[in-house]
Amino acid sequence: MPTTKVLPDAETFVRFKKVLLKRGFREISPVEFRKDFQRLGLKAPSPREGREVGFRFWSNGLEVVVWTTFLAGEGRAREEDAGWVLIKDGDKPLYFSHSLRRTKNFLRNLLWHAGIAKWRAEHRPLCPMCQKRMRIAHGKGIKSRFWACINPAFHAKAVFLPWDHELPEWAL
């Protein structure tokens, strides 16, 4: 496993951005970023330089967010940081990818995780009993997730599906 830090340059990031935009993501605007930060009362875990470029994708009530470590104004990546992909329901983050270190294939790996998260949002399962959208639930292990439907009006017992339910072969 490569451990040498390799920061993406501006040209490589532009290609990455074009692919994400082509796949239906959109860039998070600076105003949108500030409003969310203010509305949610967020604080940076440590002093941060610049504003990181992020992307959003919505489908079936879920939002996929991709954090790139790339600083828009400076045209370069942060020296110390990691990439992330998360899935949110409203303002509540329910799934985080493992942090992605900036090694040789960082942007390719980030794109891969973003594609899988997008697929999960687009193919959010419906409960086989009541046909309601299933929600993302936390499993017992760290980062463990599964799909759940707890709808006593339609079924007495909760219905569960594995996190990888119907995930295509390319994503596994």
GROMACS .gro file of N, CA and C in nm, residues 11-129:
model
  357
   11GLU      N    1  -0.422   2.090  -1.263
   11GLU     CA    2  -0.466   2.027  -1.389
   11GLU      C    3  -0.537   1.894  -1.362
   12THR      N    4  -0.482   1.814  -1.274
   12THR     CA    5  -0.543   1.685  -1.239
   12THR      C    6  -0.677   1.707  -1.170
   13PHE      N    7  -0.682   1.810  -1.083
   13PHE     CA    8  -0.806   1.839  -1.013
   13PHE      C    9  -0.915   1.884  -1.109
   14VAL      N   10  -0.881   1.962  -1.210
   14VAL     CA   11  -0.980   2.006  -1.310
   14VAL      C   12  -1.040   1.885  -1.381
   15ARG      N   13  -0.958   1.786  -1.416
   15ARG     CA   14  -1.010   1.664  -1.480
   15ARG      C   15  -1.103   1.589  -1.385
   16PHE      N   16  -1.064   1.579  -1.259
   16PHE     CA   17  -1.147   1.514  -1.156
   16PHE      C   18  -1.282   1.586  -1.145
   17LYS      N   19  -1.277   1.718  -1.138
   17LYS     CA   20  -1.399   1.799  -1.125
   17LYS      C   21  -1.492   1.777  -1.245
   18LYS      N   22  -1.436   1.773  -1.365
   18LYS     CA   23  -1.518   1.752  -1.485
   18LYS      C   24  -1.591   1.618  -1.479
   19VAL      N   25  -1.523   1.516  -1.432
   19VAL     CA   26  -1.586   1.383  -1.422
   19VAL      C   27  -1.699   1.386  -1.320
   20LEU      N   28  -1.675   1.447  -1.204
   20LEU     CA   29  -1.782   1.455  -1.103
   20LEU      C   30  -1.902   1.533  -1.155
   21LEU      N   31  -1.878   1.645  -1.220
   21LEU     CA   32  -1.988   1.726  -1.274
   21LEU      C   33  -2.064   1.647  -1.380
   22LYS      N   34  -1.993   1.573  -1.463
   22LYS     CA   35  -2.057   1.491  -1.567
   22LYS      C   36  -2.144   1.383  -1.504
   23ARG      N   37  -2.106   1.337  -1.386
   23ARG     CA   38  -2.181   1.231  -1.316
   23ARG      C   39  -2.298   1.285  -1.234
   24GLY      N   40  -2.323   1.416  -1.242
   24GLY     CA   41  -2.441   1.473  -1.176
   24GLY      C   42  -2.414   1.542  -1.043
   25PHE      N   43  -2.289   1.547  -1.000
   25PHE     CA   44  -2.256   1.623  -0.880
   25PHE      C   45  -2.251   1.771  -0.916
   26ARG      N   46  -2.261   1.856  -0.817
   26ARG     CA   47  -2.241   1.998  -0.840
   26ARG      C   48  -2.152   2.053  -0.730
   27GLU      N   49  -2.076   2.155  -0.765
   27GLU     CA   50  -1.984   2.213  -0.668
   27GLU      C   51  -2.060   2.291  -0.562
   28ILE      N   52  -2.015   2.281  -0.438
   28ILE     CA   53  -2.073   2.357  -0.328
   28ILE      C   54  -2.019   2.499  -0.337
   29SER      N   55  -2.109   2.597  -0.349
   29SER     CA   56  -2.066   2.736  -0.363
   29SER      C   57  -2.014   2.790  -0.230
   30PRO      N   58  -1.931   2.894  -0.235
   30PRO     CA   59  -1.880   2.954  -0.111
   30PRO      C   60  -1.993   3.004  -0.020
   31VAL      N   61  -2.097   3.063  -0.078
   31VAL     CA   62  -2.209   3.113   0.002
   31VAL      C   63  -2.282   2.997   0.069
   32GLU      N   64  -2.307   2.893  -0.006
   32GLU     CA   65  -2.373   2.774   0.047
   32GLU      C   66  -2.291   2.714   0.162
   33PHE      N   67  -2.160   2.706   0.142
   33PHE     CA   68  -2.070   2.652   0.244
   33PHE      C   69  -2.079   2.734   0.373
   34ARG      N   70  -2.068   2.867   0.360
   34ARG     CA   71  -2.074   2.955   0.478
   34ARG      C   72  -2.208   2.943   0.549
   35LYS      N   73  -2.318   2.941   0.472
   35LYS     CA   74  -2.452   2.932   0.533
   35LYS      C   75  -2.469   2.801   0.609
   36ASP      N   76  -2.426   2.690   0.550
   36ASP     CA   77  -2.435   2.560   0.619
   36ASP      C   78  -2.350   2.561   0.745
   37PHE      N   79  -2.229   2.614   0.736
   37PHE     CA   80  -2.137   2.619   0.849
   37PHE      C   81  -2.200   2.700   0.963
   38GLN      N   82  -2.260   2.813   0.927
   38GLN     CA   83  -2.323   2.900   1.026
   38GLN      C   84  -2.450   2.836   1.082
   39ARG      N   85  -2.536   2.786   0.995
   39ARG     CA   86  -2.663   2.728   1.036
   39ARG      C   87  -2.645   2.610   1.129
   40LEU      N   88  -2.545   2.528   1.102
   40LEU     CA   89  -2.522   2.408   1.183
   40LEU      C   90  -2.432   2.435   1.303
   41GLY      N   91  -2.381   2.558   1.316
   41GLY     CA   92  -2.296   2.593   1.429
   41GLY      C   93  -2.166   2.513   1.430
   42LEU      N   94  -2.110   2.489   1.312
   42LEU     CA   95  -1.988   2.408   1.302
   42LEU      C   96  -1.864   2.489   1.335
   43LYS      N   97  -1.763   2.420   1.384
   43LYS     CA   98  -1.633   2.481   1.412
   43LYS      C   99  -1.527   2.390   1.352
   44ALA      N  100  -1.427   2.451   1.289
   44ALA     CA  101  -1.316   2.373   1.234
   44ALA      C  102  -1.241   2.308   1.350
   45PRO      N  103  -1.198   2.182   1.333
   45PRO     CA  104  -1.128   2.114   1.442
   45PRO      C  105  -0.992   2.177   1.474
   46SER      N  106  -0.937   2.248   1.379
   46SER     CA  107  -0.811   2.321   1.399
   46SER      C  108  -0.809   2.434   1.296
   47PRO      N  109  -0.723   2.533   1.315
   47PRO     CA  110  -0.719   2.642   1.216
   47PRO      C  111  -0.693   2.586   1.075
   48ARG      N  112  -0.771   2.633   0.979
   48ARG     CA  113  -0.761   2.583   0.841
   48ARG      C  114  -0.732   2.697   0.747
   49GLU      N  115  -0.651   2.669   0.647
   49GLU     CA  116  -0.625   2.768   0.543
   49GLU      C  117  -0.726   2.750   0.430
   50GLY      N  118  -0.768   2.858   0.370
   50GLY     CA  119  -0.852   2.853   0.250
   50GLY      C  120  -0.984   2.780   0.267
   51ARG      N  121  -1.055   2.767   0.155
   51ARG     CA  122  -1.182   2.695   0.152
   51ARG      C  123  -1.169   2.575   0.061
   52GLU      N  124  -1.198   2.460   0.117
   52GLU     CA  125  -1.187   2.334   0.044
   52GLU      C  126  -1.302   2.319  -0.056
   53VAL      N  127  -1.272   2.267  -0.173
   53VAL     CA  128  -1.374   2.243  -0.275
   53VAL      C  129  -1.451   2.117  -0.237
   54GLY      N  130  -1.582   2.128  -0.238
   54GLY     CA  131  -1.669   2.014  -0.210
   54GLY      C  132  -1.774   2.001  -0.319
   55PHE      N  133  -1.833   1.884  -0.328
   55PHE     CA  134  -1.936   1.856  -0.428
   55PHE      C  135  -2.054   1.788  -0.362
   56ARG      N  136  -2.174   1.808  -0.420
   56ARG     CA  137  -2.297   1.749  -0.369
   56ARG      C  138  -2.372   1.677  -0.480
   57PHE      N  139  -2.445   1.575  -0.437
   57PHE     CA  140  -2.536   1.504  -0.526
   57PHE      C  141  -2.656   1.461  -0.442
   58TRP      N  142  -2.778   1.483  -0.494
   58TRP     CA  143  -2.900   1.444  -0.422
   58TRP      C  144  -2.976   1.339  -0.501
   59SER      N  145  -3.032   1.242  -0.428
   59SER     CA  146  -3.122   1.145  -0.489
   59SER      C  147  -3.197   1.071  -0.379
   60ASN      N  148  -3.325   1.052  -0.399
   60ASN     CA  149  -3.409   0.973  -0.308
   60ASN      C  150  -3.399   1.017  -0.162
   61GLY      N  151  -3.390   1.148  -0.140
   61GLY     CA  152  -3.386   1.201  -0.005
   61GLY      C  153  -3.249   1.194   0.062
   62LEU      N  154  -3.149   1.144  -0.008
   62LEU     CA  155  -3.014   1.135   0.047
   62LEU      C  156  -2.922   1.231  -0.029
   63GLU      N  157  -2.824   1.283   0.043
   63GLU     CA  158  -2.726   1.372  -0.017
   63GLU      C  159  -2.588   1.309  -0.003
   64VAL      N  160  -2.515   1.304  -0.112
   64VAL     CA  161  -2.377   1.256  -0.112
   64VAL      C  162  -2.288   1.380  -0.118
   65VAL      N  163  -2.191   1.388  -0.027
   65VAL     CA  164  -2.099   1.502  -0.022
   65VAL      C  165  -1.957   1.448  -0.037
   66VAL      N  166  -1.880   1.514  -0.123
   66VAL     CA  167  -1.741   1.477  -0.148
   66VAL      C  168  -1.652   1.593  -0.107
   67TRP      N  169  -1.560   1.569  -0.013
   67TRP     CA  170  -1.462   1.670   0.029
   67TRP      C  171  -1.327   1.631  -0.026
   68THR      N  172  -1.264   1.726  -0.097
   68THR     CA  173  -1.151   1.695  -0.184
   68THR      C  174  -1.013   1.732  -0.130
   69THR      N  175  -1.003   1.815  -0.029
   69THR     CA  176  -0.879   1.873   0.026
   69THR      C  177  -0.819   1.978  -0.067
   70PHE      N  178  -0.882   2.004  -0.180
   70PHE     CA  179  -0.829   2.101  -0.277
   70PHE      C  180  -0.879   2.241  -0.240
   71LEU      N  181  -0.788   2.338  -0.236
   71LEU     CA  182  -0.822   2.476  -0.202
   71LEU      C  183  -0.850   2.554  -0.330
   72ALA      N  184  -0.973   2.600  -0.342
   72ALA     CA  185  -1.016   2.666  -0.466
   72ALA      C  186  -0.933   2.790  -0.498
   73GLY      N  187  -0.919   2.879  -0.402
   73GLY     CA  188  -0.850   3.005  -0.426
   73GLY      C  189  -0.700   2.990  -0.451
   74GLU      N  190  -0.639   2.891  -0.390
   74GLU     CA  191  -0.495   2.873  -0.402
   74GLU      C  192  -0.456   2.782  -0.518
   75GLY      N  193  -0.552   2.706  -0.572
   75GLY     CA  194  -0.524   2.616  -0.683
   75GLY      C  195  -0.433   2.500  -0.646
   76ARG      N  196  -0.443   2.454  -0.521
   76ARG     CA  197  -0.360   2.344  -0.474
   76ARG      C  198  -0.433   2.271  -0.359
   77ALA      N  199  -0.383   2.155  -0.326
   77ALA     CA  200  -0.439   2.079  -0.214
   77ALA      C  201  -0.377   2.125  -0.083
   78ARG      N  202  -0.450   2.105   0.027
   78ARG     CA  203  -0.394   2.133   0.160
   78ARG      C  204  -0.276   2.040   0.186
   79GLU      N  205  -0.182   2.088   0.262
   79GLU     CA  206  -0.065   2.005   0.296
   79GLU      C  207  -0.104   1.887   0.385
   80GLU      N  208  -0.187   1.911   0.485
   80GLU     CA  209  -0.226   1.806   0.579
   80GLU      C  210  -0.378   1.793   0.578
   81ASP      N  211  -0.428   1.685   0.525
   81ASP     CA  212  -0.573   1.664   0.521
   81ASP      C  213  -0.599   1.527   0.460
   82ALA      N  214  -0.724   1.490   0.454
   82ALA     CA  215  -0.765   1.364   0.391
   82ALA      C  216  -0.896   1.390   0.318
   83GLY      N  217  -0.923   1.313   0.214
   83GLY     CA  218  -1.049   1.324   0.142
   83GLY      C  219  -1.156   1.240   0.209
   84TRP      N  220  -1.283   1.278   0.187
   84TRP     CA  221  -1.396   1.208   0.248
   84TRP      C  222  -1.512   1.203   0.151
   85VAL      N  223  -1.592   1.101   0.165
   85VAL     CA  224  -1.723   1.095   0.100
   85VAL      C  225  -1.821   1.061   0.211
   86LEU      N  226  -1.931   1.132   0.217
   86LEU     CA  227  -2.032   1.100   0.317
   86LEU      C  228  -2.170   1.102   0.255
   87ILE      N  229  -2.262   1.034   0.321
   87ILE     CA  230  -2.403   1.033   0.281
   87ILE      C  231  -2.482   1.089   0.397
   88LYS      N  232  -2.568   1.187   0.366
   88LYS     CA  233  -2.649   1.252   0.469
   88LYS      C  234  -2.797   1.236   0.437
   89ASP      N  235  -2.876   1.236   0.542
   89ASP     CA  236  -3.021   1.244   0.531
   89ASP      C  237  -3.057   1.375   0.599
   90GLY      N  238  -3.090   1.476   0.520
   90GLY     CA  239  -3.108   1.610   0.575
   90GLY      C  240  -2.973   1.662   0.622
   91ASP      N  241  -2.968   1.707   0.747
   91ASP     CA  242  -2.843   1.757   0.803
   91ASP      C  243  -2.765   1.649   0.878
   92LYS      N  244  -2.821   1.529   0.882
   92LYS     CA  245  -2.759   1.423   0.963
   92LYS      C  246  -2.671   1.332   0.879
   93PRO      N  247  -2.538   1.336   0.902
   93PRO     CA  248  -2.450   1.243   0.830
   93PRO      C  249  -2.471   1.102   0.883
   94LEU      N  250  -2.495   1.008   0.793
   94LEU     CA  251  -2.522   0.870   0.832
   94LEU      C  252  -2.414   0.772   0.789
   95TYR      N  253  -2.335   0.812   0.691
   95TYR     CA  254  -2.229   0.725   0.643
   95TYR      C  255  -2.108   0.809   0.606
   96PHE      N  256  -1.990   0.766   0.651
   96PHE     CA  257  -1.863   0.826   0.612
   96PHE      C  258  -1.777   0.717   0.551
   97SER      N  259  -1.717   0.747   0.437
   97SER     CA  260  -1.616   0.655   0.384
   97SER      C  261  -1.497   0.658   0.478
   98HIS      N  262  -1.407   0.565   0.463
   98HIS     CA  263  -1.281   0.575   0.535
   98HIS      C  264  -1.210   0.698   0.480
   99SER      N  265  -1.130   0.763   0.564
   99SER     CA  266  -1.057   0.879   0.514
   99SER      C  267  -0.960   0.832   0.405
  100LEU      N  268  -0.950   0.913   0.303
  100LEU     CA  269  -0.866   0.878   0.188
  100LEU      C  270  -0.739   0.962   0.191
  101ARG      N  271  -0.627   0.895   0.209
  101ARG     CA  272  -0.499   0.963   0.214
  101ARG      C  273  -0.457   1.004   0.073
  102ARG      N  274  -0.384   1.115   0.064
  102ARG     CA  275  -0.341   1.167  -0.065
  102ARG      C  276  -0.213   1.097  -0.110
  103THR      N  277  -0.234   0.983  -0.169
  103THR     CA  278  -0.124   0.907  -0.228
  103THR      C  279  -0.139   0.914  -0.380
  104LYS      N  280  -0.065   0.835  -0.449
  104LYS     CA  281  -0.061   0.839  -0.596
  104LYS      C  282  -0.201   0.836  -0.659
  105ASN      N  283  -0.290   0.753  -0.611
  105ASN     CA  284  -0.422   0.735  -0.673
  105ASN      C  285  -0.535   0.801  -0.594
  106PHE      N  286  -0.502   0.905  -0.521
  106PHE     CA  287  -0.601   0.970  -0.434
  106PHE      C  288  -0.729   1.010  -0.507
  107LEU      N  289  -0.717   1.089  -0.614
  107LEU     CA  290  -0.838   1.138  -0.683
  107LEU      C  291  -0.915   1.023  -0.748
  108ARG      N  292  -0.846   0.923  -0.799
  108ARG     CA  293  -0.914   0.807  -0.857
  108ARG      C  294  -0.992   0.733  -0.748
  109ASN      N  295  -0.931   0.716  -0.631
  109ASN     CA  296  -1.000   0.649  -0.520
  109ASN      C  297  -1.118   0.732  -0.470
  110LEU      N  298  -1.100   0.864  -0.463
  110LEU     CA  299  -1.208   0.952  -0.419
  110LEU      C  300  -1.325   0.946  -0.518
  111LEU      N  301  -1.294   0.943  -0.645
  111LEU     CA  302  -1.396   0.930  -0.749
  111LEU      C  303  -1.470   0.797  -0.736
  112TRP      N  304  -1.396   0.693  -0.708
  112TRP     CA  305  -1.454   0.559  -0.690
  112TRP      C  306  -1.552   0.558  -0.573
  113HIS      N  307  -1.509   0.612  -0.458
  113HIS     CA  308  -1.597   0.617  -0.340
  113HIS      C  309  -1.718   0.706  -0.366
  114ALA      N  310  -1.699   0.816  -0.436
  114ALA     CA  311  -1.811   0.905  -0.470
  114ALA      C  312  -1.911   0.832  -0.559
  115GLY      N  313  -1.862   0.755  -0.656
  115GLY     CA  314  -1.950   0.680  -0.746
  115GLY      C  315  -2.031   0.575  -0.672
  116ILE      N  316  -1.970   0.507  -0.578
  116ILE     CA  317  -2.041   0.405  -0.501
  116ILE      C  318  -2.146   0.471  -0.411
  117ALA      N  319  -2.110   0.582  -0.346
  117ALA     CA  320  -2.206   0.652  -0.261
  117ALA      C  321  -2.323   0.705  -0.344
  118LYS      N  322  -2.294   0.756  -0.463
  118LYS     CA  323  -2.400   0.804  -0.553
  118LYS      C  324  -2.492   0.687  -0.591
  119TRP      N  325  -2.433   0.573  -0.621
  119TRP     CA  326  -2.513   0.456  -0.657
  119TRP      C  327  -2.605   0.417  -0.540
  120ARG      N  328  -2.551   0.419  -0.418
  120ARG     CA  329  -2.633   0.384  -0.300
  120ARG      C  330  -2.751   0.481  -0.286
  121ALA      N  331  -2.727   0.611  -0.306
  121ALA     CA  332  -2.835   0.709  -0.294
  121ALA      C  333  -2.939   0.689  -0.405
  122GLU      N  334  -2.892   0.668  -0.528
  122GLU     CA  335  -2.985   0.649  -0.640
  122GLU      C  336  -3.066   0.520  -0.627
  123HIS      N  337  -3.006   0.419  -0.567
  123HIS     CA  338  -3.071   0.288  -0.556
  123HIS      C  339  -3.112   0.258  -0.413
  124ARG      N  340  -3.143   0.363  -0.337
  124ARG     CA  341  -3.189   0.345  -0.199
  124ARG      C  342  -3.305   0.246  -0.200
  125PRO      N  343  -3.293   0.136  -0.126
  125PRO     CA  344  -3.397   0.033  -0.136
  125PRO      C  345  -3.530   0.076  -0.074
  126LEU      N  346  -3.634   0.019  -0.129
  126LEU     CA  347  -3.768   0.031  -0.070
  126LEU      C  348  -3.792  -0.092   0.015
  127CYS      N  349  -3.862  -0.073   0.123
  127CYS     CA  350  -3.893  -0.186   0.211
  127CYS      C  351  -3.974  -0.289   0.133
  128PRO      N  352  -3.933  -0.415   0.136
  128PRO     CA  353  -4.008  -0.517   0.063
  128PRO      C  354  -4.148  -0.542   0.120
  129MET      N  355  -4.174  -0.496   0.242
  129MET     CA  356  -4.305  -0.517   0.306
  129MET      C  357  -4.400  -0.399   0.281
   0.00000   0.00000   0.00000
